Short mmCIF file of C-alpha atoms and ligand atoms in Angstrom, two decimals:
data_model
loop_
_atom_site.label_atom_id
_atom_site.label_comp_id
_atom_site.label_asym_id
_atom_site.label_seq_id
_atom_site.Cartn_x
_atom_site.Cartn_y
_atom_site.Cartn_z
CA MET W 174 176.92 141.86 93.86
CA ALA W 175 174.03 140.94 96.14
CA CYS W 176 170.08 140.61 95.49
CA VAL W 177 168.18 140.67 98.55
CA ILE W 178 164.44 140.09 99.05
CA ILE W 179 162.31 141.80 101.42
CA VAL W 180 159.11 139.55 102.25
CA GLY W 181 156.60 139.49 104.98
CA THR W 182 155.64 136.51 106.17
CA GLN W 183 152.80 136.81 107.83
CA TRP W 184 149.48 138.83 106.93
CA GLY W 185 151.80 142.53 106.01
CA ASP W 186 152.87 145.07 108.58
CA GLU W 187 155.31 143.12 109.82
CA GLY W 188 157.71 146.60 109.40
CA LYS W 189 159.68 145.86 106.18
CA GLY W 190 160.22 149.74 105.95
CA LYS W 191 162.05 149.87 108.66
CA ILE W 192 164.39 146.95 107.29
CA VAL W 193 164.34 147.89 104.17
CA ASP W 194 165.79 152.08 105.44
CA LEU W 195 167.82 149.83 107.81
CA LEU W 196 169.57 147.97 105.01
CA THR W 197 169.70 150.55 102.35
CA GLU W 198 172.82 152.34 103.29
CA ARG W 199 174.82 149.67 101.81
CA ALA W 200 172.05 149.39 98.81
CA ASP W 201 172.33 151.06 95.24
CA ALA W 202 168.94 150.55 94.36
CA VAL W 203 165.54 149.36 96.44
CA VAL W 204 163.08 147.45 93.75
CA ARG W 205 159.32 147.75 94.64
CA TYR W 206 157.97 144.17 92.48
CA GLN W 207 154.30 143.65 93.36
CA GLY W 208 150.80 145.74 94.69
CA GLY W 209 150.23 149.05 94.63
CA ASN W 210 149.58 152.18 97.42
CA ASN W 211 147.51 149.23 100.13
CA ALA W 212 151.12 149.34 101.20
CA GLY W 213 151.64 151.62 103.73
CA HIS W 214 155.59 151.83 104.51
CA THR W 215 156.44 152.83 107.79
CA VAL W 216 159.64 154.44 108.32
CA MET W 217 161.41 156.88 110.83
CA PHE W 218 163.01 159.68 109.06
CA GLY W 219 164.84 162.09 111.95
CA ASN W 220 162.71 162.05 114.68
CA LYS W 221 159.69 162.26 112.26
CA THR W 222 157.06 159.57 110.80
CA PHE W 223 157.17 158.88 107.25
CA VAL W 224 154.95 156.23 105.32
CA THR W 225 155.38 155.45 101.90
CA HIS W 226 152.71 153.45 99.72
CA LEU W 227 153.84 153.34 97.10
CA ILE W 228 157.79 155.35 96.42
CA PRO W 229 160.12 152.21 97.74
CA SER W 230 160.71 153.70 101.44
CA GLY W 231 164.96 153.56 100.12
CA ILE W 232 163.72 156.76 98.60
CA LEU W 233 164.54 158.96 101.99
CA SER W 234 168.13 157.54 101.81
CA LYS W 235 168.21 159.00 98.04
CA THR W 236 169.07 155.45 97.15
CA THR W 237 167.93 154.62 93.40
CA SER W 238 164.47 153.53 93.70
CA ILE W 239 162.47 152.15 91.58
CA LEU W 240 159.14 151.17 90.93
CA GLY W 241 159.11 147.40 89.05
CA ASN W 242 156.84 145.85 86.21
CA GLY W 243 154.63 143.97 88.17
CA VAL W 244 153.47 147.31 90.76
CA VAL W 245 150.09 148.91 89.93
CA ILE W 246 150.31 152.88 89.61
CA ASP W 247 147.76 155.59 91.19
CA LEU W 248 149.21 158.60 89.12
CA ALA W 249 147.81 160.98 91.65
CA GLU W 250 148.78 159.53 94.22
CA LEU W 251 152.40 158.36 93.43
CA ILE W 252 152.47 162.73 92.51
CA LYS W 253 151.24 163.49 95.45
CA GLU W 254 154.14 161.32 97.59
CA ILE W 255 156.62 162.87 95.32
CA GLU W 256 155.03 166.43 96.85
CA GLU W 257 155.09 165.09 100.46
CA LEU W 258 158.71 164.01 100.38
CA GLU W 259 159.67 167.50 98.62
CA GLN W 260 157.86 168.90 101.46
CA LEU W 261 160.50 167.41 103.97
CA GLY W 262 163.74 168.55 101.75
CA ILE W 263 163.35 165.50 99.85
CA THR W 264 164.17 165.66 96.06
CA VAL W 265 163.20 162.62 93.78
CA ASP W 266 164.78 163.33 90.86
CA ASN W 267 167.64 161.41 89.52
CA HIS W 268 166.66 158.32 92.27
CA LEU W 269 162.91 157.34 91.33
CA HIS W 270 162.50 155.46 88.02
CA ILE W 271 159.09 153.92 86.75
CA SER W 272 158.79 150.76 84.39
CA ASP W 273 156.85 151.96 81.84
CA ARG W 274 155.57 148.37 81.67
CA ALA W 275 153.81 148.98 84.88
CA GLN W 276 150.11 149.11 84.75
CA LEU W 277 147.97 152.25 85.83
CA VAL W 278 145.23 151.94 88.36
CA MET W 279 142.41 153.74 86.29
CA PRO W 280 139.33 156.05 87.73
CA TRP W 281 137.24 152.92 87.28
CA HIS W 282 139.31 150.74 89.13
CA LYS W 283 138.90 152.57 92.27
CA THR W 284 135.13 153.17 91.36
CA PHE W 285 134.64 149.40 91.19
CA ASP W 286 137.05 148.07 94.17
CA ARG W 287 134.49 150.31 96.29
CA LEU W 288 131.15 149.20 94.75
CA GLY W 289 132.18 145.40 94.66
CA GLU W 290 132.57 145.71 98.39
CA GLU W 291 129.30 147.44 98.76
CA GLN W 292 128.01 144.64 96.59
CA LYS W 293 129.39 142.05 98.74
CA GLY W 294 128.06 143.39 102.24
CA LYS W 295 129.16 141.08 104.96
CA ASN W 296 131.49 138.38 102.58
CA LYS W 297 133.63 141.55 101.66
CA ILE W 298 137.52 141.42 101.37
CA GLY W 299 137.72 144.40 103.09
CA THR W 300 140.10 145.80 100.66
CA THR W 301 141.56 149.24 101.52
CA GLY W 302 139.60 150.80 98.72
CA ARG W 303 142.74 151.73 96.19
CA GLY W 304 141.25 150.17 93.81
CA ILE W 305 144.53 147.10 93.44
CA GLY W 306 141.60 144.41 92.58
CA PRO W 307 140.20 145.53 89.94
CA ALA W 308 143.59 146.96 88.01
CA TYR W 309 145.08 143.64 88.61
CA LYS W 310 141.83 142.22 87.67
CA ASP W 311 142.45 144.03 84.16
CA LYS W 312 145.95 143.43 83.91
CA ILE W 313 145.63 139.48 83.74
CA GLY W 314 142.04 140.11 81.50
CA ARG W 315 144.61 142.26 78.75
CA SER W 316 142.26 145.56 79.53
CA GLY W 317 144.69 147.17 81.23
CA ILE W 318 146.77 150.30 80.34
CA ARG W 319 151.01 150.57 81.25
CA VAL W 320 152.58 153.40 82.01
CA GLY W 321 154.41 153.16 78.75
CA ASP W 322 151.15 153.86 76.58
CA LEU W 323 150.88 157.19 77.87
CA LEU W 324 154.08 158.17 76.19
CA ASP W 325 152.34 157.92 72.82
CA LEU W 326 149.15 160.38 73.87
CA GLU W 327 147.00 159.52 70.43
CA HIS W 328 147.21 155.58 70.55
CA PHE W 329 146.90 156.28 74.85
CA ARG W 330 143.65 158.63 74.02
CA CYS W 331 142.27 155.17 71.25
CA ARG W 332 142.91 153.04 74.43
CA LEU W 333 140.90 155.51 76.73
CA GLU W 334 138.50 155.32 74.24
CA GLU W 335 137.48 151.91 74.25
CA LEU W 336 137.61 151.56 78.02
CA VAL W 337 135.48 154.31 79.13
CA VAL W 338 132.98 152.54 77.04
CA GLU W 339 132.87 149.20 77.99
CA ASN W 340 133.44 150.53 81.80
CA ASN W 341 130.97 153.05 81.59
CA LEU W 342 128.72 150.16 80.31
CA LEU W 343 129.91 148.07 83.27
CA LEU W 344 129.39 151.12 85.68
CA GLU W 345 125.20 151.12 84.83
CA HIS W 346 124.68 147.29 84.12
CA LEU W 347 126.88 145.41 86.60
CA TYR W 348 126.97 147.79 89.18
CA LYS W 349 123.41 149.50 88.32
CA SER W 350 125.07 152.37 89.66
CA SER W 351 123.83 155.97 88.58
CA GLU W 352 127.17 157.64 89.45
CA LYS W 353 128.36 160.15 87.18
CA PRO W 354 130.14 158.07 84.19
CA PHE W 355 133.67 158.16 83.09
CA SER W 356 134.74 161.44 81.31
CA ILE W 357 137.04 160.63 77.91
CA GLU W 358 138.30 164.02 77.84
CA GLN W 359 138.73 164.32 81.65
CA ILE W 360 140.49 161.31 82.41
CA PHE W 361 142.49 162.31 79.16
CA ALA W 362 143.60 165.98 80.72
CA GLU W 363 144.24 164.74 83.96
CA PHE W 364 146.61 161.72 82.89
CA THR W 365 148.26 164.51 80.09
CA THR W 366 149.34 166.71 83.46
CA PHE W 367 150.27 163.44 85.15
CA LEU W 368 152.54 162.40 82.09
CA LYS W 369 154.40 166.29 82.36
CA LYS W 370 155.51 165.62 85.78
CA LEU W 371 156.77 162.01 85.45
CA LYS W 372 157.85 161.90 82.22
CA PRO W 373 161.35 161.94 83.42
CA TYR W 374 161.44 159.31 85.52
CA ILE W 375 159.58 156.61 83.10
CA CYS W 376 161.76 154.60 81.97
CA ASP W 377 162.60 150.31 80.73
CA SER W 378 163.15 149.45 84.62
CA THR W 379 164.11 145.55 83.84
CA LEU W 380 166.38 147.14 81.86
CA LEU W 381 167.84 149.35 84.53
CA ILE W 382 167.69 146.23 87.17
CA ASN W 383 169.61 143.64 85.26
CA LYS W 384 172.65 146.30 84.48
CA LEU W 385 172.72 147.21 88.02
CA ILE W 386 173.29 143.38 88.19
CA GLU W 387 176.24 142.96 85.45
CA GLN W 388 177.41 146.30 87.52
CA ASP W 389 177.82 144.02 90.90
CA LYS W 390 175.51 146.60 92.54
CA ASN W 391 173.82 145.73 96.13
CA ILE W 392 169.87 145.56 95.51
CA LEU W 393 167.33 145.01 97.66
CA PHE W 394 163.81 143.91 96.39
CA GLU W 395 160.62 145.38 98.55
CA GLY W 396 157.80 143.17 98.80
CA ALA W 397 154.97 144.55 100.06
CA GLN W 398 151.82 142.95 101.91
CA GLY W 399 152.62 139.38 103.50
CA THR W 400 152.91 136.06 102.52
CA PHE W 401 149.22 134.98 103.52
CA LEU W 402 147.99 138.17 101.22
CA ASP W 403 149.56 136.10 98.17
CA VAL W 404 146.74 135.57 95.28
CA ASP W 405 148.18 131.87 95.26
CA HIS W 406 148.97 130.63 98.68
CA GLY W 407 147.16 133.45 100.68
CA THR W 408 143.84 132.63 102.86
CA TYR W 409 142.19 133.11 99.29
CA PRO W 410 139.61 135.01 98.77
CA PHE W 411 140.69 137.24 101.38
CA VAL W 412 144.30 138.23 99.81
CA THR W 413 145.64 140.97 97.73
CA SER W 414 145.49 140.03 93.51
CA SER W 415 149.19 139.88 93.09
CA ASN W 416 152.07 137.82 93.99
CA THR W 417 153.70 138.80 97.13
CA LEU W 418 156.00 136.23 97.66
CA ALA W 419 159.54 136.24 97.22
CA GLY W 420 158.98 134.54 93.78
CA GLY W 421 156.79 137.84 92.55
CA ALA W 422 160.39 139.53 92.73
CA CYS W 423 161.02 137.79 89.37
CA ALA W 424 158.55 138.63 87.55
CA GLY W 425 157.60 141.96 89.15
CA ALA W 426 160.77 143.33 87.77
CA GLY W 427 161.96 141.54 84.98
CA ILE W 428 165.47 139.38 86.84
CA GLY W 429 166.10 135.78 86.73
CA PRO W 430 165.93 133.65 89.92
CA THR W 431 169.66 132.77 89.43
CA ARG W 432 170.49 136.27 90.62
CA ILE W 433 168.92 136.01 93.95
CA THR W 434 171.19 135.51 96.33
CA ASP W 435 168.68 135.75 100.16
CA VAL W 436 165.44 136.48 100.80
CA LEU W 437 165.06 138.04 104.73
CA GLY W 438 161.64 137.37 105.91
CA ILE W 439 160.38 140.06 108.23
CA VAL W 440 158.36 137.97 111.48
CA LYS W 441 156.33 140.22 113.77
CA ALA W 442 156.78 138.92 117.14
CA TYR W 443 152.78 138.47 117.17
CA THR W 444 150.51 138.46 114.56
CA THR W 445 148.27 140.88 113.07
CA ARG W 446 145.79 141.20 110.28
CA VAL W 447 143.31 143.91 108.57
CA GLY W 448 140.43 143.12 106.38
CA SER W 449 138.50 140.18 106.79
CA GLY W 450 139.44 136.62 106.31
CA PRO W 451 140.43 133.79 108.41
CA PHE W 452 143.49 134.49 111.78
CA PRO W 453 143.81 131.41 113.84
CA THR W 454 145.05 133.09 116.71
CA GLU W 455 143.10 136.06 117.01
CA LEU W 456 142.71 137.76 120.34
CA PHE W 457 139.39 139.00 121.42
CA ASP W 458 140.40 139.96 124.80
CA GLU W 459 142.77 142.35 126.68
CA ASP W 460 145.88 140.45 125.42
CA GLY W 461 144.49 141.62 122.36
CA ASP W 462 143.62 144.96 123.43
CA LEU W 463 147.85 145.11 124.60
CA LEU W 464 149.07 144.48 121.90
CA ARG W 465 146.92 146.47 119.47
CA SER W 466 147.53 149.90 122.21
CA GLU W 467 151.55 148.79 123.30
CA GLY W 468 152.12 148.09 119.56
CA GLN W 469 149.91 151.23 118.10
CA GLU W 470 148.41 148.59 115.40
CA PHE W 471 146.41 150.88 113.21
CA GLY W 472 146.61 150.56 109.81
CA ALA W 473 149.29 152.46 107.78
CA THR W 474 146.75 153.40 104.86
CA THR W 475 143.59 153.08 106.04
CA GLY W 476 143.84 154.03 110.07
CA ARG W 477 142.10 150.52 110.48
CA PRO W 478 142.37 149.17 113.75
CA ARG W 479 144.24 145.83 113.03
CA ARG W 480 143.30 142.59 114.48
CA CYS W 481 145.74 141.24 116.59
CA GLY W 482 147.19 138.13 118.18
CA TRP W 483 149.80 135.47 119.45
CA PHE W 484 153.07 134.61 117.63
CA ASP W 485 151.86 131.61 114.50
CA ALA W 486 154.48 129.01 114.17
CA LEU W 487 152.95 127.08 111.48
CA LEU W 488 152.01 129.94 109.18
CA VAL W 489 155.48 131.65 109.44
CA ARG W 490 156.91 127.75 109.02
CA GLN W 491 154.49 127.83 105.62
CA ALA W 492 155.96 131.20 104.61
CA VAL W 493 159.42 129.94 105.40
CA ARG W 494 158.93 127.38 102.66
CA LEU W 495 157.26 129.42 100.30
CA ASN W 496 159.95 132.16 100.37
CA GLY W 497 163.03 130.16 100.99
CA VAL W 498 163.70 132.34 103.28
CA THR W 499 167.46 132.15 104.22
CA GLY W 500 167.31 134.82 107.86
CA MET W 501 165.14 136.56 109.19
CA ALA W 502 164.12 140.22 111.04
CA ILE W 503 162.06 139.65 114.48
CA MET W 504 160.00 143.33 114.85
CA LYS W 505 158.35 144.67 117.54
CA LEU W 506 159.52 142.48 120.19
CA ASP W 507 159.37 145.58 122.60
CA VAL W 508 155.60 145.39 122.34
CA LEU W 509 155.42 142.43 124.26
CA ASP W 510 157.07 143.79 127.31
CA LYS W 511 154.51 143.75 129.51
CA PHE W 512 153.29 140.56 128.65
CA GLU W 513 153.91 137.63 131.97
CA THR W 514 153.30 134.73 129.47
CA LEU W 515 153.01 134.25 126.40
CA LYS W 516 151.86 131.90 123.76
CA ILE W 517 152.83 130.34 121.13
CA ALA W 518 150.64 127.98 118.44
CA VAL W 519 152.18 125.06 117.27
CA GLY W 520 149.63 123.30 116.07
CA TYR W 521 145.65 123.63 114.38
CA ARG W 522 142.82 121.26 115.89
CA LEU W 523 140.56 120.84 112.95
CA SER W 524 136.70 120.59 112.81
CA ASP W 525 137.59 117.08 113.10
CA GLY W 526 139.46 116.65 115.91
CA GLU W 527 143.06 115.73 114.03
CA LEU W 528 145.90 117.59 115.36
CA SER W 529 147.94 119.47 112.18
CA GLU W 530 151.22 120.62 112.29
CA ASN W 531 151.09 122.35 108.77
CA LEU W 532 148.31 124.43 107.36
CA PRO W 533 145.56 122.80 106.07
CA ARG W 534 143.85 124.45 102.77
CA SER W 535 140.85 126.74 104.66
CA LEU W 536 142.12 128.19 107.95
CA GLU W 537 138.80 128.35 108.87
CA ASN W 538 136.94 126.12 112.27
CA ILE W 539 140.03 125.72 113.69
CA THR W 540 141.20 125.81 117.05
CA PRO W 541 145.08 126.54 117.97
CA VAL W 542 146.88 124.54 119.85
CA TYR W 543 149.21 126.76 122.39
CA GLU W 544 152.59 126.25 124.18
CA GLU W 545 153.34 128.98 127.20
CA MET W 546 156.46 130.35 127.81
CA PRO W 547 157.23 132.57 130.32
CA GLY W 548 157.34 136.77 129.46
CA TRP W 549 160.48 139.24 129.91
CA ASN W 550 157.64 141.90 132.40
CA CYS W 551 160.73 144.33 131.48
CA LYS W 552 161.45 147.32 129.11
CA THR W 553 163.86 146.25 126.43
CA ALA W 554 162.65 149.12 123.94
CA GLY W 555 165.24 150.74 122.29
CA ILE W 556 168.30 148.01 123.60
CA THR W 557 170.90 147.68 121.16
CA ASP W 558 173.51 145.71 122.37
CA TYR W 559 172.69 141.44 122.60
CA LYS W 560 173.82 140.93 125.45
CA LYS W 561 171.31 143.31 127.53
CA LEU W 562 168.57 141.23 125.93
CA PRO W 563 166.93 139.44 128.51
CA LEU W 564 167.38 135.53 129.16
CA GLU W 565 163.47 135.22 128.53
CA MET W 566 163.36 137.49 125.21
CA LEU W 567 166.26 135.59 123.98
CA ALA W 568 164.41 131.69 124.85
CA TYR W 569 161.62 133.11 122.92
CA LEU W 570 163.75 133.78 120.00
CA LYS W 571 165.03 130.47 120.26
CA ARG W 572 162.05 128.85 120.09
CA LEU W 573 160.67 130.45 117.20
CA SER W 574 163.74 129.80 115.28
CA GLU W 575 163.73 126.11 116.35
CA LEU W 576 159.57 125.94 115.56
CA VAL W 577 159.91 127.88 111.72
CA GLY W 578 162.87 126.63 110.55
CA ALA W 579 164.94 129.76 109.66
CA GLU W 580 167.91 131.43 111.61
CA VAL W 581 167.24 134.77 113.14
CA SER W 582 169.45 137.67 111.75
CA ILE W 583 168.11 141.02 112.90
CA ILE W 584 166.53 142.04 115.89
CA SER W 585 164.58 145.38 115.86
CA THR W 586 163.76 146.25 119.82
CA GLY W 587 162.16 149.82 118.48
CA PRO W 588 160.57 151.76 114.97
CA LYS W 589 163.79 154.10 114.70
CA ARG W 590 166.65 152.68 112.54
CA GLU W 591 169.31 152.47 115.28
CA GLU W 592 166.87 150.48 117.90
CA SER W 593 167.84 147.26 115.66
CA ILE W 594 170.58 144.57 116.35
CA ASP W 595 171.94 143.04 113.25
CA LEU W 596 173.92 140.04 114.15
CA ASN W 597 175.56 139.22 110.79
CA PRO W 598 175.74 142.49 109.31
CA ASN W 599 178.28 141.61 106.67
CA ASN W 600 176.27 138.60 106.18
CA LEU W 601 173.77 140.03 103.21
CA TRP W 602 176.43 142.14 101.27
CA ASN W 603 179.20 139.80 101.37
P1 IMP S 738 143.55 145.24 98.62
O1 IMP S 738 145.45 145.17 98.71
O2 IMP S 738 143.96 146.66 98.53
O3 IMP S 738 142.55 144.60 97.41
O4 IMP S 738 142.90 144.68 99.99
C1 IMP S 738 143.03 143.01 99.97
C2 IMP S 738 143.45 142.40 101.51
O5 IMP S 738 144.76 143.10 101.68
C3 IMP S 738 142.82 143.50 102.45
O6 IMP S 738 142.59 142.51 103.27
C4 IMP S 738 143.57 144.56 103.07
O7 IMP S 738 143.71 145.19 104.43
C5 IMP S 738 144.62 142.82 102.87
N1 IMP S 738 145.73 144.93 102.33
C6 IMP S 738 146.36 145.05 101.18
N2 IMP S 738 147.38 145.94 101.47
C7 IMP S 738 148.43 145.72 103.11
C8 IMP S 738 148.78 145.95 103.71
O8 IMP S 738 149.87 146.47 103.09
N3 IMP S 738 149.21 145.44 105.22
C9 IMP S 738 148.65 144.37 105.08
N4 IMP S 738 147.34 144.74 104.62
C10 IMP S 738 147.33 144.74 103.76
#
């Protein structure tokens, strides 16, 4: 039995989808435990690229795929994703399970996400606009509707009547919007149609997951976003609204911490970020442009160009601590193929001139202190034999590992599943 958490160690987009897809071969189930369709997990399926937003990427291998209670679900988008999979010849029947405790993303959540960002103006978070923050706000404020509420339509209608009145008041008075008010009839009709399609998949996911654990099955917990988008430990307020850390898997899937056997930290060989917020090693020069073009750094969900910068060892060391990382998958090393020199942030010069090797509370007004290493300056994309990796790359990997305090277990040299070197294939699954 193994319960392995896959967690992003930076600001998301580290390549979790590819690693989940790679490891799914030996997994019996894949579970999403937080976030919603703000995520975009890119997987190469044959020669086609597929991006899953809600459904765990394990579905492409027809592995049991579970949306846990900690996820916020936009049912229209979920149905769209199911239909897109069906067009690829992948049916989700018998494989997909949706928690009856997961929260619904309602129409007002999406509207308020957009209007809230507009009101914030230059201080906006740069959200994905999927209604994630408002949905979690209502969950914590006990004004949310859960998937299971739909199973009793009379009860669902009562909740709707109450909440539509409240949210129309917010629309008019708080957001001062002249948009059409939310309609009980329209929403009720839409959600009744969603229920018809999704009812077979709704279940008590916590019971399902714990039964799989009792049967000694191998389970992957697929984190979304990354450590520094975590609502407690990220660059607040420029974060998402859930606990993206490995610890979030326990509450978001309903399992005890003693069940977790490994935490695999997914680490991009450089750093990227989408949306607003501090980013100490961000590059505004041609090196940044080269990282963006070589790494095709454009958001999988919104298409926005990602901000790019050098590897930040302080960030990843903190992520190793926060998540209890037991091994790392280093992603997109081939993107660095054209660089003569590589830089790694090993310290921060704070605004008062002090040098820090640990993360301060705020990452604003910081000057990174860099260490330089020679690049390998040759093509490594697609190499699958460890012995064929250039010595400079091995030295870079060794240095990253020393600086962040975790072992490298997987090296990724391209987007395809097979473009990977698994240094300890039996380690995770015992
Ligand atoms: P929200 O999750 O849509 O509320 O957005 C909050 C912040 O998290 C914004 O900076 C987004 O760009 C960022 N974010 C949300 N989901 C992802 C993701 O899957 N990858 C990278 N950034 C994300």
